[in-house]
Amino acid sequence: MRTRYVGTTYLGTTLLTVGALLLGTTSCAKSDTSSDAAAKPRAIKAVAGCGEGSWTDPKDRSPDRKPARCDKDAPAPVKLGKPRKLTIATGTLSAEYVAPLEMAVKKGEFKKEGLDVKLKVLPTPDALPLLAKGDIDAQWAAPEAAVMNGILGGFDIKWVSGNFSPDPKSKSGLWVRLKKGQSAAQVRMAGKKMGTLIGKGSVASYPMNIALKKHGGDLDKIQFQQLGSADVLTGLQNGGVDSAWLLDPIWRKVDGDKRYAFLGGQPQGEPLGGLLYGPNLLSKDPDAGVAFLRAYIRTVNTYFRGDYKKDPAFVTELARLLKTDKKVLEETPSLRMDWEIRSGTTDRLQAAYKAAGVSEGDPLPESKTVNRKLYEEAVGHKP
């Protein structure tokens, strides 16, 4: 029996109920999700400026793994013979992890490839069936339970590139309120109440479960209380909940306060989101799919290398682009932008969804959920 997912998903700062809608729309998708696998092998050519460091072994999940990088301004554009218009859905345009796409639009990196790219804010329930039908071309999201459910139901969708992993100094994740005399090492999470705006079907279930298990808990051993974005921190501070999943930059409000302890966040070196492609860019027009990834990768290599927040002028530009306060951006460390996908991430995600009680049956194999071929072609890597 294949996995069936239900429940909620989290994208940006919006909590969305998606299970029922996806289950009702799978009939409009293809029954075979392997169209890209059946396509003829594409020629992989060496790419100037993208040497050995432009690819890392997908099996490497070490926290200190350096993300893949090409030289600045590489890979160079390879303009398509005929211009294409692409629509990319995203849950938000104000989050820092969306910045590479927005910067690529602003700096003309997509245009250099012959692509006219439109970023469109769409909630996940609306975007997924449109992606599967080819009404939009890609989605900047994550392989959440809703996506797995869509693929199970026949959606021709795959995760084709990563987005970021956290800086070691980041403390975005699970925080707990300590009782008098307690320390982080003494906290037992079983039976505790957690405040979160993130549903159990979110990719955050995976790192959340890791942190809980280290402290005698599990996703099915704690009580979830879903709160609004403005109420999660308040609930933790006033005792309404025992713990909370705090995002950037909210965790800074309790960092350094001995009444609270950080128990863990997203694994370092392992992106949990990025680009999802549908049939348009997987099989109908993979040239455009590679061109889009090439522009995205070039933008990361040029503007988001290392600690990009060390440059005050760039932080100012970034704040204007995201329409946010510069001081808010400066309160948290730079993200480690990372276009690669680690081996087994979707396996671990699906295990977390099962532990959370939002799935049952056999998980989908990675061959049904991930395609690394297009970003490997963009940097000239031959597996």
Coordinates of C-alpha atoms in Angstrom, one line a residue:
M1 CA 0.0 0.0 0.0
R2 CA 1.4 3.4 -1.0
T3 CA 1.6 6.3 1.4
R4 CA -1.4 8.6 1.8
Y5 CA -0.7 12.0 3.3
V6 CA -3.2 14.3 4.9
G7 CA -3.1 17.4 7.1
T8 CA -1.3 20.7 6.8
T9 CA 1.7 22.3 5.2
Y10 CA 3.8 25.3 6.1
L11 CA 5.3 27.7 3.5
G12 CA 6.8 31.0 4.4
T13 CA 4.5 32.2 7.2
T14 CA 1.2 30.8 5.9
L15 CA -0.4 27.7 7.4
L16 CA -2.5 25.9 4.8
T17 CA -4.8 22.9 4.9
V18 CA -4.0 20.9 1.8
G19 CA -4.9 17.2 2.1
A20 CA -8.5 17.2 1.0
L21 CA -7.8 19.5 -2.0
L22 CA -4.9 17.5 -3.3
L23 CA -6.8 14.2 -2.9
G24 CA -9.6 15.8 -5.0
T25 CA -7.5 17.0 -7.8
T26 CA -5.2 14.1 -8.6
S27 CA -7.5 13.0 -11.4
C28 CA -6.3 15.9 -13.5
A29 CA -2.7 14.8 -13.4
K30 CA -0.9 12.1 -15.4
S31 CA -1.0 8.6 -14.1
D32 CA 2.7 8.1 -14.8
T33 CA 5.2 10.3 -12.9
S34 CA 8.3 9.0 -14.7
S35 CA 8.2 11.0 -17.9
D36 CA 11.6 12.7 -17.2
A37 CA 13.2 9.3 -16.4
A38 CA 12.0 8.0 -19.7
A39 CA 13.5 10.9 -21.7
K40 CA 16.6 10.3 -23.8
P41 CA 19.9 10.9 -21.9
R42 CA 21.1 14.5 -22.3
A43 CA 24.7 15.4 -23.2
I44 CA 26.7 16.7 -20.2
K45 CA 29.5 19.2 -21.2
A46 CA 32.2 20.7 -19.1
V47 CA 31.3 24.2 -17.8
A48 CA 33.9 26.9 -17.5
G49 CA 34.2 28.2 -13.9
C50 CA 32.5 25.1 -12.5
G51 CA 35.2 22.8 -11.4
E52 CA 35.5 20.2 -8.7
G53 CA 33.9 22.4 -6.1
S54 CA 30.7 22.8 -8.1
W55 CA 29.4 19.4 -7.0
T56 CA 29.4 17.5 -3.6
D57 CA 28.7 13.9 -3.0
P58 CA 24.9 13.7 -2.2
K59 CA 25.7 11.1 0.5
D60 CA 27.8 13.7 2.4
R61 CA 25.6 15.1 5.2
S62 CA 28.4 16.3 7.5
P63 CA 27.5 19.5 9.3
D64 CA 30.6 21.2 8.1
R65 CA 30.1 20.3 4.4
K66 CA 30.8 23.3 2.2
P67 CA 28.0 23.9 -0.3
A68 CA 28.8 23.5 -4.0
R69 CA 30.1 26.6 -5.6
C70 CA 31.3 27.7 -9.1
D71 CA 33.3 30.9 -9.8
K72 CA 31.5 34.2 -9.7
D73 CA 29.3 34.8 -12.8
A74 CA 29.4 31.0 -13.5
P75 CA 27.9 29.0 -15.1
A76 CA 27.8 31.5 -18.0
P77 CA 24.5 32.0 -19.7
V78 CA 23.6 29.8 -22.7
K79 CA 20.8 31.8 -24.3
L80 CA 17.9 29.7 -25.7
G81 CA 17.2 30.0 -29.4
K82 CA 13.6 30.9 -28.7
P83 CA 12.5 33.0 -25.7
R84 CA 10.3 31.3 -23.1
K85 CA 7.9 32.8 -20.5
L86 CA 7.9 30.9 -17.2
T87 CA 5.7 31.3 -14.2
I88 CA 7.1 30.3 -10.8
A89 CA 4.9 30.0 -7.8
T90 CA 6.1 30.9 -4.3
G91 CA 4.3 31.1 -1.0
T92 CA 6.0 34.5 -0.2
L93 CA 8.2 37.1 -1.6
S94 CA 9.4 38.5 1.7
A95 CA 11.4 35.5 3.1
E96 CA 15.2 35.5 2.8
Y97 CA 15.3 32.0 1.2
V98 CA 13.4 33.4 -1.8
A99 CA 16.0 36.1 -2.3
P100 CA 18.1 34.3 -5.0
L101 CA 15.1 34.0 -7.3
E102 CA 14.2 37.7 -6.8
M103 CA 17.8 38.8 -7.2
A104 CA 18.0 36.8 -10.4
V105 CA 15.0 38.6 -11.8
K106 CA 16.3 42.0 -10.7
K107 CA 19.8 41.5 -12.1
G108 CA 18.5 40.1 -15.4
E109 CA 20.1 36.7 -14.9
F110 CA 17.0 34.9 -16.3
K111 CA 16.8 37.2 -19.3
K112 CA 20.4 36.3 -20.1
E113 CA 19.2 32.8 -20.7
G114 CA 16.3 33.9 -22.8
L115 CA 13.7 33.4 -20.0
D116 CA 11.0 35.9 -19.1
V117 CA 10.3 34.8 -15.5
K118 CA 7.3 35.9 -13.4
L119 CA 7.3 35.1 -9.7
K120 CA 3.7 34.6 -8.5
V121 CA 2.5 34.3 -4.9
L122 CA 0.3 31.3 -4.7
P123 CA -0.7 29.1 -1.7
T124 CA 0.4 25.5 -1.9
P125 CA -3.1 24.1 -2.4
D126 CA -3.6 26.3 -5.5
A127 CA -0.1 25.9 -6.9
L128 CA 0.4 22.1 -6.8
P129 CA -2.4 21.1 -9.2
L130 CA -1.5 23.9 -11.5
L131 CA 2.1 22.7 -11.5
A132 CA 1.0 19.2 -12.3
K133 CA -1.2 20.3 -15.2
G134 CA 1.4 22.6 -16.7
D135 CA -0.5 25.9 -16.0
I136 CA 2.6 27.0 -14.0
D137 CA 6.2 25.9 -14.6
A138 CA 7.8 25.5 -11.2
Q139 CA 7.2 26.0 -7.5
W140 CA 9.6 27.4 -4.9
A141 CA 8.5 25.3 -2.0
A142 CA 9.5 22.0 -0.3
P143 CA 8.7 18.2 -0.6
E144 CA 6.1 18.4 2.2
A145 CA 3.5 15.9 2.9
A146 CA 1.1 17.6 0.4
V147 CA 3.7 17.2 -2.3
M148 CA 4.2 13.5 -1.6
N149 CA 0.5 13.1 -1.6
G150 CA 0.3 14.7 -5.0
I151 CA 3.0 12.6 -6.5
L152 CA 1.3 9.5 -5.1
G153 CA -1.9 10.6 -6.8
G154 CA -0.3 10.9 -10.2
F155 CA 1.2 14.4 -10.2
D156 CA 4.2 14.6 -12.5
I157 CA 6.3 16.7 -10.0
K158 CA 9.9 16.3 -8.7
W159 CA 12.2 18.2 -6.4
V160 CA 15.0 19.4 -8.6
S161 CA 17.2 21.7 -6.5
G162 CA 17.8 22.7 -2.9
N163 CA 17.5 26.2 -1.4
F164 CA 19.6 26.6 1.8
S165 CA 20.8 25.1 5.1
P166 CA 21.2 27.1 8.3
D167 CA 24.4 28.8 9.5
P168 CA 25.9 27.0 12.6
K169 CA 25.1 30.2 14.6
S170 CA 21.4 30.0 13.7
K171 CA 19.0 28.9 16.5
S172 CA 15.8 28.8 14.5
G173 CA 14.0 25.7 15.7
L174 CA 12.7 24.1 19.0
W175 CA 12.9 26.2 22.1
V176 CA 11.7 25.1 25.6
R177 CA 10.8 27.0 28.7
L178 CA 12.9 25.7 31.6
K179 CA 11.6 25.1 35.1
K180 CA 13.6 26.4 38.1
G181 CA 16.9 24.5 38.3
Q182 CA 16.6 22.8 34.9
S183 CA 19.0 22.9 32.1
A184 CA 18.6 21.8 28.4
A185 CA 20.1 18.4 29.2
Q186 CA 17.5 17.7 31.8
V187 CA 14.3 18.5 29.8
R188 CA 12.1 15.6 28.9
M189 CA 9.6 16.4 26.1
A190 CA 7.1 13.5 26.3
G191 CA 3.7 14.9 27.1
K192 CA 4.7 18.5 26.7
K193 CA 2.6 21.1 24.8
M194 CA 4.3 22.7 21.8
G195 CA 3.2 25.9 20.2
T196 CA 3.7 26.1 16.5
L197 CA 2.3 27.6 13.3
I198 CA 3.9 24.7 11.4
G199 CA 1.6 21.7 10.7
K200 CA 2.7 18.1 11.1
G201 CA 2.8 17.8 7.3
S202 CA 5.6 20.3 7.0
V203 CA 9.3 19.4 6.3
A204 CA 10.0 20.9 9.8
S205 CA 8.5 17.6 11.2
Y206 CA 11.9 16.0 10.3
P207 CA 14.2 18.2 12.4
M208 CA 11.5 18.6 15.0
N209 CA 11.4 14.8 15.5
I210 CA 15.2 14.7 15.8
A211 CA 15.2 17.3 18.5
L212 CA 12.4 15.6 20.4
K213 CA 13.9 12.2 20.4
K214 CA 17.1 13.6 22.0
H215 CA 14.9 14.6 24.9
G216 CA 12.6 11.6 25.4
G217 CA 9.9 12.7 23.1
D218 CA 8.5 12.0 19.7
L219 CA 6.0 13.6 17.3
D220 CA 3.3 11.3 18.6
K221 CA 4.2 11.9 22.3
I222 CA 3.7 15.7 22.4
Q223 CA 0.6 17.9 22.2
F224 CA 0.6 20.3 19.2
Q225 CA -1.1 23.7 19.7
Q226 CA -1.2 25.7 16.5
L227 CA -0.9 29.4 17.0
G228 CA -0.7 32.5 14.9
S229 CA 2.8 33.9 14.0
A230 CA 2.4 36.6 16.6
D231 CA 1.2 34.2 19.3
V232 CA 3.9 31.5 19.3
L233 CA 6.5 33.5 21.2
T234 CA 3.8 34.9 23.6
G235 CA 2.5 31.4 24.4
L236 CA 6.0 30.3 25.3
Q237 CA 6.7 33.3 27.4
N238 CA 3.4 33.3 29.4
G239 CA 3.3 29.6 30.0
G240 CA 0.5 28.8 27.6
V241 CA 2.8 26.2 26.0
D242 CA 5.9 24.4 27.3
S243 CA 7.9 24.7 24.0
A244 CA 7.7 26.4 20.7
W245 CA 9.2 26.2 17.2
L246 CA 10.6 29.7 16.7
L247 CA 11.6 30.9 13.2
D248 CA 14.0 33.7 12.1
P249 CA 14.3 36.3 13.6
I250 CA 11.8 35.5 16.5
W251 CA 14.3 33.2 18.3
R252 CA 16.5 36.2 19.0
K253 CA 13.9 37.4 21.6
V254 CA 14.8 34.5 23.9
D255 CA 18.4 33.8 23.0
G256 CA 20.6 34.4 26.0
D257 CA 17.7 34.3 28.4
K258 CA 18.5 31.5 31.0
R259 CA 14.8 30.7 31.3
Y260 CA 14.8 29.2 27.8
A261 CA 16.9 26.6 26.0
F262 CA 17.4 25.8 22.3
L263 CA 17.0 22.0 21.6
G264 CA 17.7 21.9 17.9
G265 CA 16.8 23.1 14.4
Q266 CA 17.2 22.1 10.7
P267 CA 20.2 19.9 10.2
Q268 CA 23.2 21.8 9.0
G269 CA 24.3 20.9 5.4
E270 CA 20.9 19.5 4.4
P271 CA 18.5 21.7 2.5
L272 CA 14.8 20.8 3.0
G273 CA 13.2 22.8 0.2
G274 CA 13.9 24.5 -3.1
L275 CA 12.5 24.1 -6.6
L276 CA 9.8 21.7 -7.7
Y277 CA 9.3 21.1 -11.4
G278 CA 6.3 19.9 -13.2
P279 CA 6.0 18.3 -16.7
N280 CA 6.7 21.5 -18.5
L281 CA 10.4 21.7 -17.4
L282 CA 10.9 18.0 -16.6
S283 CA 10.0 16.6 -19.9
K284 CA 8.3 19.0 -22.4
D285 CA 11.1 21.6 -22.3
P286 CA 14.1 20.5 -20.2
D287 CA 16.3 23.0 -22.0
A288 CA 14.3 25.7 -20.3
G289 CA 14.5 23.7 -17.1
V290 CA 18.3 23.7 -17.2
A291 CA 18.5 27.3 -18.2
F292 CA 16.4 28.3 -15.2
L293 CA 18.6 26.4 -12.9
R294 CA 21.7 27.8 -14.5
A295 CA 20.5 31.3 -13.8
Y296 CA 19.6 30.5 -10.2
I297 CA 23.0 28.8 -9.6
R298 CA 24.8 31.7 -11.2
T299 CA 23.0 34.1 -8.9
V300 CA 24.0 32.1 -5.8
N301 CA 27.6 32.0 -7.0
T302 CA 27.7 35.7 -7.7
Y303 CA 25.6 37.3 -4.9
F304 CA 25.2 34.8 -2.1
R305 CA 28.7 33.4 -1.6
G306 CA 29.7 32.8 2.0
D307 CA 28.6 35.4 4.6
Y308 CA 26.9 37.8 2.2
K309 CA 25.6 39.9 5.1
K310 CA 29.1 41.2 5.8
D311 CA 28.5 43.7 2.9
P312 CA 26.3 46.5 4.3
A313 CA 25.5 47.8 0.8
F314 CA 24.2 44.3 -0.2
V315 CA 22.1 43.9 2.9
T316 CA 20.5 47.3 2.1
E317 CA 19.8 46.1 -1.4
L318 CA 18.4 42.8 -0.1
A319 CA 16.2 44.5 2.4
R320 CA 14.7 46.7 -0.3
L321 CA 14.2 43.6 -2.5
L322 CA 12.4 41.7 0.2
K323 CA 10.6 44.8 1.4
T324 CA 11.7 44.2 5.0
D325 CA 13.6 46.1 7.6
K326 CA 17.4 46.0 7.2
K327 CA 17.8 45.6 11.0
V328 CA 15.6 42.4 10.8
L329 CA 18.0 40.9 8.3
E330 CA 21.0 41.8 10.3
E331 CA 19.7 40.1 13.4
T332 CA 20.2 36.6 11.9
P333 CA 23.2 35.0 10.2
S334 CA 23.4 34.6 6.5
L335 CA 21.7 31.5 5.1
R336 CA 24.0 28.9 3.4
M337 CA 22.4 29.0 -0.1
D338 CA 22.7 25.5 -1.5
W339 CA 21.3 24.2 -4.8
E340 CA 22.1 20.5 -4.2
I341 CA 19.8 17.8 -2.7
R342 CA 21.2 15.3 -0.2
S343 CA 20.6 11.5 -0.6
G344 CA 17.7 10.2 1.4
T345 CA 16.2 13.5 2.5
T346 CA 12.7 12.6 1.1
D347 CA 13.0 9.2 2.9
R348 CA 13.7 10.9 6.2
L349 CA 10.9 13.4 5.6
Q350 CA 8.4 10.7 4.9
A351 CA 9.5 8.8 8.0
A352 CA 8.8 12.0 10.0
Y353 CA 5.3 12.3 8.4
K354 CA 4.6 8.8 9.4
A355 CA 5.8 9.4 13.0
A356 CA 3.5 12.5 13.1
G357 CA 0.5 10.3 12.1
V358 CA -0.2 12.1 8.8
S359 CA 0.7 9.1 6.6
E360 CA 0.3 5.4 6.4
G361 CA 1.7 2.6 4.1
D362 CA 4.9 2.4 2.1
P363 CA 6.9 5.6 1.4
L364 CA 7.7 6.8 -2.1
P365 CA 11.2 5.9 -3.4
E366 CA 13.6 8.8 -4.1
S367 CA 13.4 8.0 -7.8
K368 CA 9.8 9.2 -7.7
T369 CA 10.5 12.4 -5.8
V370 CA 13.9 13.7 -6.8
N371 CA 15.7 14.6 -10.0
R372 CA 19.3 15.9 -9.7
K373 CA 20.1 15.6 -13.4
L374 CA 19.2 19.1 -14.4
Y375 CA 21.3 21.0 -11.9
E376 CA 24.2 18.5 -12.6
E377 CA 23.9 19.4 -16.3
A378 CA 23.9 23.2 -15.4
V379 CA 27.3 22.9 -13.7
G380 CA 28.7 20.2 -16.1
H381 CA 28.9 17.3 -13.6
K382 CA 28.8 13.8 -15.0
P383 CA 27.6 11.4 -12.2

